[in-house]
XYZ file of N, CA and C in Angstrom:
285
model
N 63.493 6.858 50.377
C 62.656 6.834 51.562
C 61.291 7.403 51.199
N 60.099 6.666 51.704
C 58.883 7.066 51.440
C 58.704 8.161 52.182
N 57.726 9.048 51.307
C 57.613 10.562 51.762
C 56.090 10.183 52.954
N 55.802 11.145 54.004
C 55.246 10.716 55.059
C 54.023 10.570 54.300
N 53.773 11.724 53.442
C 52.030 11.383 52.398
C 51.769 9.664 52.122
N 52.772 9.423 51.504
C 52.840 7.982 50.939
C 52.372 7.062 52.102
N 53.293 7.409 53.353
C 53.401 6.638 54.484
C 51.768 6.127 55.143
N 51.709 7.643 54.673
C 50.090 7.806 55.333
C 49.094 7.081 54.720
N 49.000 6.604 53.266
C 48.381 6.436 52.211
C 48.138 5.032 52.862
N 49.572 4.291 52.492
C 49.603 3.108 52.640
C 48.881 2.300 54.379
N 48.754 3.273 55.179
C 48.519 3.048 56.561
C 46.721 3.410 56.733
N 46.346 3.756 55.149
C 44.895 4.288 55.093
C 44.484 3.066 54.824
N 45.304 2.925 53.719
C 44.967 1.704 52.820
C 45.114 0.313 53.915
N 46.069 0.077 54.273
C 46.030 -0.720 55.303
C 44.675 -1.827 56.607
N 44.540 -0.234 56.997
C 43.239 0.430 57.684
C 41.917 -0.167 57.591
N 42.212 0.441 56.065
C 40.511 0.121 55.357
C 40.352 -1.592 54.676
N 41.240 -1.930 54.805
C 41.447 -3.241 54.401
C 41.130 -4.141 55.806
N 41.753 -3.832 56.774
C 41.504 -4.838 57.747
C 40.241 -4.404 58.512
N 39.578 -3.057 58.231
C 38.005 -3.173 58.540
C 37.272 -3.687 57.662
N 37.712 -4.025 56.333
C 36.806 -4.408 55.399
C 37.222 -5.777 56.081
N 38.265 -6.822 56.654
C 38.159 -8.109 56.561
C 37.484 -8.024 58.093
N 37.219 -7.377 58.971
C 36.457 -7.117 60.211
C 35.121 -7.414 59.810
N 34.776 -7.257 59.004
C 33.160 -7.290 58.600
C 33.037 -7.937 58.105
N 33.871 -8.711 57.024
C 33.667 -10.131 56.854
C 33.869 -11.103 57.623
N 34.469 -10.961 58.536
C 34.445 -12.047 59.769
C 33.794 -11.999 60.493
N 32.961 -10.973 60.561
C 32.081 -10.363 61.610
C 30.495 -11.519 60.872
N 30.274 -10.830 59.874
C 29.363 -11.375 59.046
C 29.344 -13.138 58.997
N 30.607 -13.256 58.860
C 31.115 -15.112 58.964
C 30.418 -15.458 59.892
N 30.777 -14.748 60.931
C 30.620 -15.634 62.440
C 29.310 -15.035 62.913
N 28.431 -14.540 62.255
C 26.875 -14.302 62.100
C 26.733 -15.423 61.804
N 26.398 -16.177 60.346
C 26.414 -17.112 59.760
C 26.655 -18.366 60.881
N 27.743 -18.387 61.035
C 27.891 -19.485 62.358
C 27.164 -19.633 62.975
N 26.545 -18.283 63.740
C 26.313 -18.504 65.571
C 24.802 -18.940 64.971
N 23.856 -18.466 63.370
C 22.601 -18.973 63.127
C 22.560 -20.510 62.771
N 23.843 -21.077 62.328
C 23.855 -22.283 61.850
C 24.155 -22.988 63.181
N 24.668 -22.442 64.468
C 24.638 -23.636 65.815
C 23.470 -23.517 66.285
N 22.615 -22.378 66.379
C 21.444 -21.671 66.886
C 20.281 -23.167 65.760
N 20.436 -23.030 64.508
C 19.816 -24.041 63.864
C 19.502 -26.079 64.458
N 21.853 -26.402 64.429
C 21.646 -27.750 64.978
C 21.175 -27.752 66.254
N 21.562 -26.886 66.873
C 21.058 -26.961 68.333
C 19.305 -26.916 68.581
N 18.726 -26.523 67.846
C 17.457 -26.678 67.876
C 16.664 -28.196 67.076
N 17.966 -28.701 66.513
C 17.448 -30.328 65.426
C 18.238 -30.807 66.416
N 19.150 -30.871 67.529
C 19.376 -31.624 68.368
C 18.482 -31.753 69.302
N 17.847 -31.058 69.886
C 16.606 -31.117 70.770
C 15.451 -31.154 70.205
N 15.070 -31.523 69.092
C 14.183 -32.273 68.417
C 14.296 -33.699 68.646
N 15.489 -34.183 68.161
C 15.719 -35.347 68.091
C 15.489 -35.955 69.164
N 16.485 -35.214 70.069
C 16.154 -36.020 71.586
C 14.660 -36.093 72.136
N 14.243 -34.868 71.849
C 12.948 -35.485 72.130
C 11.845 -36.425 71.421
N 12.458 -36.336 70.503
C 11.496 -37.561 69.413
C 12.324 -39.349 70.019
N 13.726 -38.888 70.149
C 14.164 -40.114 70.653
C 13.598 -40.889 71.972
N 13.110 -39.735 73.254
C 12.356 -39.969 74.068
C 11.621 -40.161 74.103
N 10.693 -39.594 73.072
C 9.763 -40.414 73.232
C 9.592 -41.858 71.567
N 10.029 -42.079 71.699
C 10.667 -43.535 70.993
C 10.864 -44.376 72.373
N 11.526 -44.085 72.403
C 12.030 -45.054 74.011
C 10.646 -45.334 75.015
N 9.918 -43.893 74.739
C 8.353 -44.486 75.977
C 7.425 -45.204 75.184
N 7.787 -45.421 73.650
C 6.992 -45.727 72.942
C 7.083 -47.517 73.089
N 8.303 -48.035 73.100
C 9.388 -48.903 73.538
C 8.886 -49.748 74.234
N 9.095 -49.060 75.148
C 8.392 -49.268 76.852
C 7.022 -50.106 76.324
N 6.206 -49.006 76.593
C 4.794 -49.207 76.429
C 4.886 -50.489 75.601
N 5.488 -50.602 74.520
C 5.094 -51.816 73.298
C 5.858 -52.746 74.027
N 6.783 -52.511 74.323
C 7.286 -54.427 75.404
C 6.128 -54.564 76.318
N 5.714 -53.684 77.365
C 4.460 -54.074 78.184
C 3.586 -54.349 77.760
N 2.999 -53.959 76.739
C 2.107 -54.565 76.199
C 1.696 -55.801 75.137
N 3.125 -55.795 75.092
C 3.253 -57.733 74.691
C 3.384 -58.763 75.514
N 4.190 -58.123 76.718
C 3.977 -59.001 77.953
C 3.016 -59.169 78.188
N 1.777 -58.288 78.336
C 0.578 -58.808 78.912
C -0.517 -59.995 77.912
N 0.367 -59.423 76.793
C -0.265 -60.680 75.864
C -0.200 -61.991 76.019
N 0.836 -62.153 76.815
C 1.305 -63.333 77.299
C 2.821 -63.980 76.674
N 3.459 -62.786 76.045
C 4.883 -63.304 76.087
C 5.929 -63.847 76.793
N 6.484 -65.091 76.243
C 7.028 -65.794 77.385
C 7.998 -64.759 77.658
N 8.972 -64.082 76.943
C 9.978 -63.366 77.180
C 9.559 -62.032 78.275
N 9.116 -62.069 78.204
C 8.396 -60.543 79.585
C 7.485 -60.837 80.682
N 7.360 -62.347 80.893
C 6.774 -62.894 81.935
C 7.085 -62.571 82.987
N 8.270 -62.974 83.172
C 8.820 -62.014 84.414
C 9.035 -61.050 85.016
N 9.002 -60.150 84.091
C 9.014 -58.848 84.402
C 7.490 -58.250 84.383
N 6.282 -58.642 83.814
C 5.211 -58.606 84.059
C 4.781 -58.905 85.311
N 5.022 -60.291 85.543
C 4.672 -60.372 87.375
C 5.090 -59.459 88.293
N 6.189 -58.931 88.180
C 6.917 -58.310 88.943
C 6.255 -56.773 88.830
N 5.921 -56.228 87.427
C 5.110 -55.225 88.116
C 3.821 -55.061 88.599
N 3.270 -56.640 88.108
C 1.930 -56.441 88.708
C 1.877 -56.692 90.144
N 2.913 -57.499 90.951
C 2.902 -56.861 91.916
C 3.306 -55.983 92.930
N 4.151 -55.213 91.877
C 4.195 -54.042 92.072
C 2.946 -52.925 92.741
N 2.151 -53.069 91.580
C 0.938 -52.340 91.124
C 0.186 -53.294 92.569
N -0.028 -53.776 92.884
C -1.103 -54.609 93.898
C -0.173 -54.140 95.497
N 1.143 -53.889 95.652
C 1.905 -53.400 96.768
C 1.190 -52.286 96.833
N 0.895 -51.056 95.851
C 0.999 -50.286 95.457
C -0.772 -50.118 96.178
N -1.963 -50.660 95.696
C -2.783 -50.593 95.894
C -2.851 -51.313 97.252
N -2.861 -52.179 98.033
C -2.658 -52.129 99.262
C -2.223 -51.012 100.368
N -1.371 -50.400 99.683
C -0.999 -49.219 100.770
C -2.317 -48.199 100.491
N -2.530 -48.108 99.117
C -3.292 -47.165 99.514
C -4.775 -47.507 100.158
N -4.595 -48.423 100.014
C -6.244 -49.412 101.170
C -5.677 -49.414 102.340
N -4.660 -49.186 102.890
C -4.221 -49.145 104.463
C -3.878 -47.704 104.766
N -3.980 -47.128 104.081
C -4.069 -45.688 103.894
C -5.682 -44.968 103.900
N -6.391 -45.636 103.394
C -7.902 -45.027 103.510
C -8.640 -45.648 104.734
N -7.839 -46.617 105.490
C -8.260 -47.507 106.600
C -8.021 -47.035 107.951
């Protein structure tokens, strides 16, 4: 039977072992929380570069429509009179 010294030793040793792996996990999951802290900041890059891609999009189909593409003809009329609804009110509005 282990003498209580021993007992004690081994329960030091123990001890100091699972604070030493405390601090390496501790330290780990440092590492982590800077590496989500990282994508999470190249994810909202992206999206916003993706957004504005998409207004970039936009803009470049409208502005081939007005070139006179057959493919956006329709949708050209439609906002120009949009845009002319649009200016009417506000002429019945200053009236």
């Amino acid at each position: 039977m282990p003498t209580l010294s021993s007992q004690i030793s081994e329960i030091e040793l123990k001890i100091k072992s699972l604070i030493s792996e405390n601090t390496r996990l501790k330290a780990q999951m440092g590492d982590k929380d800077q590496r989500i802290f990282e994508l999470e900041k190249e994810n909202n890059a992206l999206i916003t570069a993706f957004k504005e891609s998409e207004d970039r999009n936009v803009a470049l189909k409208t502005a081939n429509a007005m070139l006179g593409s057959d493919d956006y003809k329709t949708k050209t009329k439609l906002k120009i009179n949009a845009l002319i609804r649009e200016i009417d009110q506000c002429i019945t509005q200053l009236t």
